[in-house]
Amino acid sequence: MTNCISVWYGSCTAADWKCLQRVVRTAEKIIGISLPSILDIGRKRCLTRANNIIRDSTHPHHGLFSLLNSGRRFRSVRSRTARFCNSFIPQAIRLLNSQ
């Protein structure tokens, strides 16, 4: 379930997250141990993937993660549609800038 979470992380609605979290809670009851929330897993995987892209200068998306003059925040990507705004790159930049 969490294999491709960094791809669909940004485009899920609140109802989708609620359904997924219900699945996680059911799994907790079955196995008897506490699991991290699906949102925490999504954030962690998205940040890990973004950091891997930033470190790899040969990655095709490396140029999209450019630092501002301050050297602390990344330049946000302009998006005209909500579909692109919720995709991986803008979502990852927002997560990196909120750290």
mmCIF file of N, CA and C in Angstrom:
data_model
loop_
_atom_site.group_PDB
_atom_site.id
_atom_site.type_symbol
_atom_site.label_atom_id
_atom_site.label_comp_id
_atom_site.label_asym_id
_atom_site.label_seq_id
_atom_site.Cartn_x
_atom_site.Cartn_y
_atom_site.Cartn_z
ATOM 1 N N MET A 1 0.822 -1.191 0.000
ATOM 2 C CA MET A 1 0.000 0.000 0.000
ATOM 3 C C MET A 1 0.864 1.252 0.000
ATOM 4 N N THR A 2 1.996 1.213 0.665
ATOM 5 C CA THR A 2 2.825 2.415 0.748
ATOM 6 C C THR A 2 3.970 2.388 -0.254
ATOM 7 N N ASN A 3 3.970 1.457 -1.171
ATOM 8 C CA ASN A 3 5.058 1.330 -2.132
ATOM 9 C C ASN A 3 5.199 2.576 -2.993
ATOM 10 N N CYS A 4 4.111 3.110 -3.514
ATOM 11 C CA CYS A 4 4.149 4.277 -4.398
ATOM 12 C C CYS A 4 3.490 5.493 -3.753
ATOM 13 N N ILE A 5 3.558 5.590 -2.443
ATOM 14 C CA ILE A 5 2.858 6.665 -1.745
ATOM 15 C C ILE A 5 3.371 8.042 -2.141
ATOM 16 N N SER A 6 4.649 8.166 -2.490
ATOM 17 C CA SER A 6 5.169 9.486 -2.842
ATOM 18 C C SER A 6 4.568 9.986 -4.153
ATOM 19 N N VAL A 7 4.048 9.099 -4.985
ATOM 20 C CA VAL A 7 3.427 9.498 -6.243
ATOM 21 C C VAL A 7 2.014 10.014 -6.003
ATOM 22 N N TRP A 8 1.206 9.292 -5.243
ATOM 23 C CA TRP A 8 -0.182 9.691 -5.056
ATOM 24 C C TRP A 8 -0.424 10.458 -3.761
ATOM 25 N N TYR A 9 0.634 10.781 -3.018
ATOM 26 C CA TYR A 9 0.522 11.462 -1.728
ATOM 27 C C TYR A 9 -0.217 12.796 -1.834
ATOM 28 N N GLY A 10 0.132 13.625 -2.790
ATOM 29 C CA GLY A 10 -0.433 14.966 -2.879
ATOM 30 C C GLY A 10 -1.830 15.033 -3.433
ATOM 31 N N SER A 11 -2.240 14.038 -4.197
ATOM 32 C CA SER A 11 -3.530 14.129 -4.868
ATOM 33 C C SER A 11 -4.675 13.474 -4.100
ATOM 34 N N CYS A 12 -4.421 12.950 -2.926
ATOM 35 C CA CYS A 12 -5.489 12.320 -2.149
ATOM 36 C C CYS A 12 -6.360 13.369 -1.467
ATOM 37 N N THR A 13 -7.642 13.089 -1.421
ATOM 38 C CA THR A 13 -8.565 13.962 -0.716
ATOM 39 C C THR A 13 -8.641 13.532 0.750
ATOM 40 N N ALA A 14 -9.315 14.333 1.543
ATOM 41 C CA ALA A 14 -9.468 14.007 2.960
ATOM 42 C C ALA A 14 -10.226 12.691 3.144
ATOM 43 N N ALA A 15 -11.202 12.452 2.291
ATOM 44 C CA ALA A 15 -11.960 11.196 2.369
ATOM 45 C C ALA A 15 -11.063 9.996 2.048
ATOM 46 N N ASP A 16 -10.158 10.178 1.063
ATOM 47 C CA ASP A 16 -9.220 9.102 0.728
ATOM 48 C C ASP A 16 -8.305 8.798 1.904
ATOM 49 N N TRP A 17 -7.782 9.858 2.544
ATOM 50 C CA TRP A 17 -6.889 9.665 3.697
ATOM 51 C C TRP A 17 -7.619 8.961 4.833
ATOM 52 N N LYS A 18 -8.882 9.308 5.022
ATOM 53 C CA LYS A 18 -9.660 8.692 6.096
ATOM 54 C C LYS A 18 -9.840 7.193 5.842
ATOM 55 N N CYS A 19 -10.131 6.832 4.599
ATOM 56 C CA CYS A 19 -10.280 5.411 4.247
ATOM 57 C C CYS A 19 -8.968 4.658 4.420
ATOM 58 N N LEU A 20 -7.870 5.264 3.973
ATOM 59 C CA LEU A 20 -6.567 4.618 4.110
ATOM 60 C C LEU A 20 -6.174 4.468 5.576
ATOM 61 N N GLN A 21 -6.467 5.490 6.370
ATOM 62 C CA GLN A 21 -6.134 5.414 7.790
ATOM 63 C C GLN A 21 -6.963 4.333 8.483
ATOM 64 N N ARG A 22 -8.198 4.129 8.032
ATOM 65 C CA ARG A 22 -9.027 3.060 8.581
ATOM 66 C C ARG A 22 -8.393 1.697 8.309
ATOM 67 N N VAL A 23 -7.803 1.533 7.126
ATOM 68 C CA VAL A 23 -7.123 0.279 6.787
ATOM 69 C C VAL A 23 -5.923 0.072 7.715
ATOM 70 N N VAL A 24 -5.176 1.162 7.965
ATOM 71 C CA VAL A 24 -4.017 1.070 8.852
ATOM 72 C C VAL A 24 -4.456 0.696 10.267
ATOM 73 N N ARG A 25 -5.516 1.301 10.763
ATOM 74 C CA ARG A 25 -6.004 0.989 12.115
ATOM 75 C C ARG A 25 -6.483 -0.463 12.201
ATOM 76 N N THR A 26 -7.117 -0.963 11.160
ATOM 77 C CA THR A 26 -7.545 -2.364 11.142
ATOM 78 C C THR A 26 -6.332 -3.285 11.179
ATOM 79 N N ALA A 27 -5.297 -2.941 10.434
ATOM 80 C CA ALA A 27 -4.068 -3.735 10.447
ATOM 81 C C ALA A 27 -3.427 -3.718 11.825
ATOM 82 N N GLU A 28 -3.472 -2.568 12.506
ATOM 83 C CA GLU A 28 -2.942 -2.482 13.878
ATOM 84 C C GLU A 28 -3.659 -3.453 14.802
ATOM 85 N N LYS A 29 -4.974 -3.516 14.676
ATOM 86 C CA LYS A 29 -5.750 -4.414 15.529
ATOM 87 C C LYS A 29 -5.421 -5.877 15.241
ATOM 88 N N ILE A 30 -5.192 -6.178 13.977
ATOM 89 C CA ILE A 30 -4.910 -7.564 13.594
ATOM 90 C C ILE A 30 -3.542 -8.009 14.098
ATOM 91 N N ILE A 31 -2.519 -7.174 13.890
ATOM 92 C CA ILE A 31 -1.162 -7.578 14.266
ATOM 93 C C ILE A 31 -0.818 -7.240 15.706
ATOM 94 N N GLY A 32 -1.597 -6.355 16.325
ATOM 95 C CA GLY A 32 -1.416 -6.087 17.739
ATOM 96 C C GLY A 32 -0.333 -5.082 18.104
ATOM 97 N N ILE A 33 0.188 -4.340 17.131
ATOM 98 C CA ILE A 33 1.161 -3.289 17.445
ATOM 99 C C ILE A 33 0.749 -1.997 16.759
ATOM 100 N N SER A 34 1.274 -0.901 17.261
ATOM 101 C CA SER A 34 0.954 0.411 16.726
ATOM 102 C C SER A 34 1.761 0.694 15.457
ATOM 103 N N LEU A 35 1.109 1.277 14.459
ATOM 104 C CA LEU A 35 1.750 1.630 13.196
ATOM 105 C C LEU A 35 1.716 3.146 13.016
ATOM 106 N N PRO A 36 2.675 3.716 12.285
ATOM 107 C CA PRO A 36 2.627 5.155 12.024
ATOM 108 C C PRO A 36 1.447 5.492 11.113
ATOM 109 N N SER A 37 0.967 6.727 11.199
ATOM 110 C CA SER A 37 -0.166 7.121 10.370
ATOM 111 C C SER A 37 0.264 7.192 8.907
ATOM 112 N N ILE A 38 -0.682 7.075 8.034
ATOM 113 C CA ILE A 38 -0.412 7.081 6.607
ATOM 114 C C ILE A 38 0.125 8.440 6.169
ATOM 115 N N LEU A 39 -0.296 9.519 6.830
ATOM 116 C CA LEU A 39 0.223 10.856 6.509
ATOM 117 C C LEU A 39 1.698 10.971 6.864
ATOM 118 N N ASP A 40 2.080 10.432 8.013
ATOM 119 C CA ASP A 40 3.487 10.470 8.412
ATOM 120 C C ASP A 40 4.361 9.670 7.443
ATOM 121 N N ILE A 41 3.871 8.526 7.022
ATOM 122 C CA ILE A 41 4.607 7.710 6.063
ATOM 123 C C ILE A 41 4.744 8.459 4.745
ATOM 124 N N GLY A 42 3.663 9.096 4.303
ATOM 125 C CA GLY A 42 3.693 9.846 3.045
ATOM 126 C C GLY A 42 4.666 10.998 3.081
ATOM 127 N N ARG A 43 4.653 11.755 4.160
ATOM 128 C CA ARG A 43 5.588 12.881 4.296
ATOM 129 C C ARG A 43 7.033 12.403 4.306
ATOM 130 N N LYS A 44 7.286 11.349 5.060
ATOM 131 C CA LYS A 44 8.651 10.840 5.175
ATOM 132 C C LYS A 44 9.162 10.334 3.830
ATOM 133 N N ARG A 45 8.350 9.573 3.115
ATOM 134 C CA ARG A 45 8.777 9.039 1.820
ATOM 135 C C ARG A 45 8.949 10.147 0.784
ATOM 136 N N CYS A 46 8.070 11.148 0.825
ATOM 137 C CA CYS A 46 8.162 12.264 -0.116
ATOM 138 C C CYS A 46 9.450 13.056 0.126
ATOM 139 N N LEU A 47 9.775 13.318 1.396
ATOM 140 C CA LEU A 47 11.004 14.041 1.727
ATOM 141 C C LEU A 47 12.241 13.225 1.363
ATOM 142 N N THR A 48 12.200 11.932 1.596
ATOM 143 C CA THR A 48 13.336 11.080 1.255
ATOM 144 C C THR A 48 13.581 11.076 -0.248
ATOM 145 N N ARG A 49 12.507 10.957 -1.008
ATOM 146 C CA ARG A 49 12.643 10.955 -2.460
ATOM 147 C C ARG A 49 13.154 12.298 -2.961
ATOM 148 N N ALA A 50 12.658 13.400 -2.392
ATOM 149 C CA ALA A 50 13.118 14.732 -2.792
ATOM 150 C C ALA A 50 14.591 14.918 -2.456
ATOM 151 N N ASN A 51 15.013 14.476 -1.295
ATOM 152 C CA ASN A 51 16.423 14.600 -0.919
ATOM 153 C C ASN A 51 17.318 13.761 -1.825
ATOM 154 N N ASN A 52 16.849 12.606 -2.253
ATOM 155 C CA ASN A 52 17.622 11.790 -3.195
ATOM 156 C C ASN A 52 17.770 12.491 -4.545
ATOM 157 N N ILE A 53 16.721 13.168 -4.987
ATOM 158 C CA ILE A 53 16.785 13.906 -6.246
ATOM 159 C C ILE A 53 17.748 15.087 -6.121
ATOM 160 N N ILE A 54 17.720 15.767 -4.984
ATOM 161 C CA ILE A 54 18.601 16.920 -4.766
ATOM 162 C C ILE A 54 20.065 16.486 -4.758
ATOM 163 N N ARG A 55 20.357 15.340 -4.155
ATOM 164 C CA ARG A 55 21.734 14.844 -4.083
ATOM 165 C C ARG A 55 22.269 14.353 -5.427
ATOM 166 N N ASP A 56 21.386 13.863 -6.286
ATOM 167 C CA ASP A 56 21.799 13.277 -7.563
ATOM 168 C C ASP A 56 21.716 14.332 -8.671
ATOM 169 N N SER A 57 22.858 14.890 -9.058
ATOM 170 C CA SER A 57 22.867 15.963 -10.062
ATOM 171 C C SER A 57 22.523 15.450 -11.457
ATOM 172 N N THR A 58 22.533 14.139 -11.680
ATOM 173 C CA THR A 58 22.185 13.595 -12.993
ATOM 174 C C THR A 58 20.694 13.278 -13.118
ATOM 175 N N HIS A 59 19.944 13.449 -12.042
ATOM 176 C CA HIS A 59 18.507 13.161 -12.088
ATOM 177 C C HIS A 59 17.804 14.197 -12.972
ATOM 178 N N PRO A 60 16.835 13.773 -13.789
ATOM 179 C CA PRO A 60 16.147 14.721 -14.684
ATOM 180 C C PRO A 60 15.431 15.859 -13.950
ATOM 181 N N HIS A 61 14.974 15.632 -12.729
ATOM 182 C CA HIS A 61 14.257 16.673 -11.987
ATOM 183 C C HIS A 61 15.153 17.481 -11.056
ATOM 184 N N HIS A 62 16.441 17.247 -11.094
ATOM 185 C CA HIS A 62 17.364 17.946 -10.194
ATOM 186 C C HIS A 62 17.275 19.469 -10.359
ATOM 187 N N GLY A 63 17.116 19.944 -11.574
ATOM 188 C CA GLY A 63 17.051 21.383 -11.838
ATOM 189 C C GLY A 63 15.812 22.058 -11.275
ATOM 190 N N LEU A 64 14.766 21.290 -10.987
ATOM 191 C CA LEU A 64 13.537 21.875 -10.431
ATOM 192 C C LEU A 64 13.689 22.238 -8.961
ATOM 193 N N PHE A 65 14.686 21.666 -8.293
ATOM 194 C CA PHE A 65 14.927 21.942 -6.881
ATOM 195 C C PHE A 65 16.060 22.956 -6.759
ATOM 196 N N SER A 66 15.776 24.209 -7.094
ATOM 197 C CA SER A 66 16.807 25.246 -7.023
ATOM 198 C C SER A 66 16.586 26.096 -5.778
ATOM 199 N N LEU A 67 17.687 26.400 -5.112
ATOM 200 C CA LEU A 67 17.619 27.205 -3.893
ATOM 201 C C LEU A 67 17.435 28.679 -4.232
ATOM 202 N N LEU A 68 16.764 29.389 -3.348
ATOM 203 C CA LEU A 68 16.661 30.839 -3.473
ATOM 204 C C LEU A 68 17.975 31.470 -3.022
ATOM 205 N N ASN A 69 18.092 32.779 -3.143
ATOM 206 C CA ASN A 69 19.331 33.472 -2.790
ATOM 207 C C ASN A 69 19.719 33.288 -1.328
ATOM 208 N N SER A 70 18.738 33.078 -0.462
ATOM 209 C CA SER A 70 19.028 32.885 0.964
ATOM 210 C C SER A 70 19.785 31.584 1.204
ATOM 211 N N GLY A 71 19.619 30.607 0.305
ATOM 212 C CA GLY A 71 20.281 29.319 0.447
ATOM 213 C C GLY A 71 19.587 28.382 1.409
ATOM 214 N N ARG A 72 18.426 28.787 1.916
ATOM 215 C CA ARG A 72 17.712 27.947 2.883
ATOM 216 C C ARG A 72 16.410 27.393 2.336
ATOM 217 N N ARG A 73 15.775 28.103 1.418
ATOM 218 C CA ARG A 73 14.473 27.681 0.889
ATOM 219 C C ARG A 73 14.585 27.395 -0.598
ATOM 220 N N PHE A 74 13.722 26.504 -1.074
ATOM 221 C CA PHE A 74 13.708 26.149 -2.487
ATOM 222 C C PHE A 74 12.689 27.007 -3.234
ATOM 223 N N ARG A 75 13.010 27.285 -4.491
ATOM 224 C CA ARG A 75 12.118 28.075 -5.332
ATOM 225 C C ARG A 75 10.882 27.243 -5.659
ATOM 226 N N SER A 76 9.704 27.828 -5.430
ATOM 227 C CA SER A 76 8.478 27.088 -5.711
ATOM 228 C C SER A 76 8.217 27.071 -7.218
ATOM 229 N N VAL A 77 7.641 26.001 -7.670
ATOM 230 C CA VAL A 77 7.356 25.805 -9.084
ATOM 231 C C VAL A 77 5.996 26.404 -9.383
ATOM 232 N N ARG A 78 5.914 27.194 -10.448
ATOM 233 C CA ARG A 78 4.630 27.777 -10.834
ATOM 234 C C ARG A 78 3.720 26.690 -11.401
ATOM 235 N N SER A 79 2.471 26.729 -10.977
ATOM 236 C CA SER A 79 1.522 25.741 -11.487
ATOM 237 C C SER A 79 0.204 26.429 -11.789
ATOM 238 N N ARG A 80 -0.352 26.116 -12.910
ATOM 239 C CA ARG A 80 -1.619 26.716 -13.324
ATOM 240 C C ARG A 80 -2.815 25.875 -12.900
ATOM 241 N N THR A 81 -2.607 24.579 -12.771
ATOM 242 C CA THR A 81 -3.732 23.695 -12.468
ATOM 243 C C THR A 81 -3.559 23.074 -11.091
ATOM 244 N N ALA A 82 -4.655 22.712 -10.485
ATOM 245 C CA ALA A 82 -4.625 22.053 -9.179
ATOM 246 C C ALA A 82 -3.998 20.665 -9.294
ATOM 247 N N ARG A 83 -4.149 20.054 -10.461
ATOM 248 C CA ARG A 83 -3.588 18.726 -10.651
ATOM 249 C C ARG A 83 -2.062 18.768 -10.556
ATOM 250 N N PHE A 84 -1.441 19.758 -11.200
ATOM 251 C CA PHE A 84 0.015 19.878 -11.117
ATOM 252 C C PHE A 84 0.444 20.374 -9.739
ATOM 253 N N CYS A 85 -0.335 21.247 -9.138
ATOM 254 C CA CYS A 85 -0.018 21.775 -7.810
ATOM 255 C C CYS A 85 0.030 20.664 -6.770
ATOM 256 N N ASN A 86 -0.771 19.625 -6.959
ATOM 257 C CA ASN A 86 -0.808 18.507 -6.020
ATOM 258 C C ASN A 86 0.119 17.371 -6.410
ATOM 259 N N SER A 87 0.887 17.532 -7.477
ATOM 260 C CA SER A 87 1.794 16.468 -7.905
ATOM 261 C C SER A 87 3.054 16.465 -7.038
ATOM 262 N N PHE A 88 3.971 15.541 -7.333
ATOM 263 C CA PHE A 88 5.109 15.301 -6.450
ATOM 264 C C PHE A 88 6.032 16.501 -6.278
ATOM 265 N N ILE A 89 6.469 17.132 -7.365
ATOM 266 C CA ILE A 89 7.492 18.181 -7.273
ATOM 267 C C ILE A 89 7.021 19.366 -6.424
ATOM 268 N N PRO A 90 5.881 20.000 -6.711
ATOM 269 C CA PRO A 90 5.450 21.121 -5.851
ATOM 270 C C PRO A 90 5.196 20.698 -4.404
ATOM 271 N N GLN A 91 4.647 19.506 -4.228
ATOM 272 C CA GLN A 91 4.384 19.006 -2.877
ATOM 273 C C GLN A 91 5.697 18.805 -2.119
ATOM 274 N N ALA A 92 6.701 18.249 -2.776
ATOM 275 C CA ALA A 92 8.000 18.024 -2.140
ATOM 276 C C ALA A 92 8.672 19.346 -1.792
ATOM 277 N N ILE A 93 8.578 20.333 -2.676
ATOM 278 C CA ILE A 93 9.177 21.642 -2.394
ATOM 279 C C ILE A 93 8.487 22.285 -1.196
ATOM 280 N N ARG A 94 7.161 22.177 -1.112
ATOM 281 C CA ARG A 94 6.451 22.731 0.051
ATOM 282 C C ARG A 94 6.878 22.037 1.339
ATOM 283 N N LEU A 95 7.030 20.722 1.290
ATOM 284 C CA LEU A 95 7.477 19.986 2.478
ATOM 285 C C LEU A 95 8.904 20.362 2.878
ATOM 286 N N LEU A 96 9.786 20.500 1.891
ATOM 287 C CA LEU A 96 11.176 20.882 2.187
ATOM 288 C C LEU A 96 11.236 22.296 2.768
ATOM 289 N N ASN A 97 10.428 23.204 2.261
ATOM 290 C CA ASN A 97 10.435 24.582 2.756
ATOM 291 C C ASN A 97 9.781 24.710 4.129
ATOM 292 N N SER A 98 8.953 23.769 4.492
ATOM 293 C CA SER A 98 8.291 23.850 5.804
ATOM 294 C C SER A 98 9.111 23.245 6.921
ATOM 295 N N GLN A 99 10.242 22.624 6.585
ATOM 296 C CA GLN A 99 11.082 22.012 7.628
ATOM 297 C C GLN A 99 11.806 23.063 8.413
#
